[in-house]
Coordinates of C-alpha atoms in Angstrom, one line a residue:
X1 CA -27.8 -15.2 -3.9
X2 CA -27.5 -14.1 -7.6
X3 CA -24.3 -14.7 -9.5
X4 CA -22.0 -11.7 -9.7
X5 CA -22.3 -9.5 -12.7
X6 CA -19.4 -9.1 -15.2
X7 CA -19.0 -5.6 -13.9
X8 CA -18.7 -6.8 -10.3
X9 CA -16.2 -9.4 -11.4
X10 CA -14.1 -6.9 -13.3
X11 CA -14.4 -4.4 -10.4
X12 CA -13.2 -7.0 -7.9
X13 CA -10.3 -7.9 -10.2
X14 CA -9.1 -4.2 -10.3
X15 CA -9.5 -4.0 -6.5
X16 CA -7.4 -7.1 -6.0
X17 CA -4.7 -5.9 -8.3
X18 CA -4.5 -2.4 -6.7
X19 CA -4.4 -4.1 -3.2
X20 CA -1.6 -6.4 -4.5
X21 CA 0.4 -3.4 -5.7
X22 CA -0.1 -1.6 -2.4
X23 CA 1.1 -4.7 -0.6
X24 CA 4.3 -4.9 -2.7
X25 CA 4.9 -1.2 -2.1
X26 CA 4.7 -1.7 1.6
X27 CA 7.0 -4.7 1.4
X28 CA 9.5 -2.7 -0.7
X29 CA 9.6 0.0 1.9
X30 CA 10.1 -2.5 4.7
X31 CA 12.9 -4.2 2.8
X32 CA 14.6 -0.8 2.1
X33 CA 14.3 0.1 5.8
X34 CA 15.9 -3.3 6.8
X35 CA 18.7 -2.7 4.3
X36 CA 19.4 0.8 5.7
X37 CA 19.5 -0.6 9.2
X38 CA 21.9 -3.3 8.2
X39 CA 24.2 -0.9 6.4
X40 CA 24.1 1.5 9.4
X41 CA 25.3 -1.3 11.8
X42 CA 28.9 -0.9 12.8
X43 CA 29.3 -4.3 14.5
X44 CA 29.3 -7.6 12.7
X45 CA 28.9 -10.0 15.6
X46 CA 28.4 -13.2 13.7
X47 CA 30.3 -12.3 10.5
X48 CA 27.4 -12.5 8.2
X49 CA 26.5 -8.8 7.8
X50 CA 27.8 -8.7 4.2
X51 CA 25.7 -11.8 3.3
X52 CA 22.6 -10.3 4.9
X53 CA 23.1 -7.0 3.0
X54 CA 23.4 -9.0 -0.3
X55 CA 20.3 -11.0 0.5
X56 CA 18.3 -7.9 1.2
X57 CA 19.5 -6.2 -2.0
X58 CA 18.5 -9.2 -4.0
X59 CA 15.1 -9.2 -2.3
X60 CA 14.6 -5.5 -3.2
X61 CA 15.5 -6.2 -6.8
X62 CA 13.0 -9.1 -7.0
X63 CA 10.3 -6.9 -5.5
X64 CA 11.0 -4.1 -7.9
X65 CA 10.8 -6.5 -10.8
X66 CA 7.2 -7.3 -9.9
X67 CA 5.9 -3.8 -10.5
X68 CA 6.1 -3.6 -14.3
X69 CA 4.1 -6.8 -15.0
X70 CA 1.7 -5.9 -12.3
X71 CA 1.1 -2.4 -13.8
X72 CA 0.4 -4.1 -17.1
X73 CA -2.2 -6.3 -15.4
X74 CA -3.8 -3.3 -13.8
X75 CA -3.9 -1.5 -17.2
X76 CA -5.6 -4.5 -18.8
X77 CA -8.1 -4.9 -16.0
X78 CA -8.9 -1.2 -16.0
X79 CA -9.4 -1.3 -19.8
X80 CA -11.7 -4.2 -19.4
X81 CA -13.6 -2.4 -16.7
X82 CA -13.9 0.7 -18.8
X83 CA -15.3 -1.3 -21.7
X84 CA -17.9 -2.8 -19.5
X85 CA -18.8 0.7 -18.2
X86 CA -19.2 2.0 -21.7
X87 CA -21.3 -0.9 -23.0
X88 CA -25.0 -0.5 -23.4
X89 CA -25.6 -3.0 -20.6
X90 CA -24.6 -0.6 -17.9
X91 CA -28.1 0.9 -18.0
X92 CA -29.4 -2.3 -16.3
X93 CA -26.7 -2.4 -13.7
X94 CA -26.9 -1.3 -10.1
X95 CA -25.8 2.3 -9.7
X96 CA -23.7 1.4 -6.7
X97 CA -21.7 -1.1 -8.7
X98 CA -21.3 1.5 -11.5
X99 CA -20.1 4.2 -9.1
X100 CA -17.7 1.8 -7.4
X101 CA -16.3 0.8 -10.7
X102 CA -15.9 4.4 -11.9
X103 CA -14.1 5.2 -8.6
X104 CA -11.7 2.4 -9.1
X105 CA -10.9 3.4 -12.6
X106 CA -10.1 6.9 -11.4
X107 CA -7.9 5.5 -8.6
X108 CA -6.0 3.2 -10.9
X109 CA -5.4 6.0 -13.4
X110 CA -4.2 8.3 -10.6
X111 CA -1.7 5.6 -9.5
X112 CA -0.4 5.2 -13.1
X113 CA 1.0 8.8 -13.0

C-alpha cells in the first residue's frame, strides 16, 4: 500500500477537525437540553439541584470555549489544503482525492459563515 499523499493527509486533517466540531456541537446541544430539564424540575429530592445546574452551566461554558480555537485550527487546515490544491503537483494527483479535497474546502467555508 503506497504512503498517503500530502493532499490525502491534509484532507483527512480537515475531515477530522470538521467531525470534531460537529461532535462538540452535538455535545453542546445535549448539555443545554440537560440544563433546561434541570431548570424545569420543580422538585429537589436530594437537595443538589442547584449544584447540578451550576455544574451543567460550567460544562456548557467549557464546551463553548472550545469552538474558537477549533475554528482557527480548521481555518489553518483549510488554508493548507487550498495551498496544496493550487500547487503545480495537483496535476499528478488522483482526481478523486482532488474532488474530495475541494468538497471539504467548500463545506468548511460554508460552516465558517
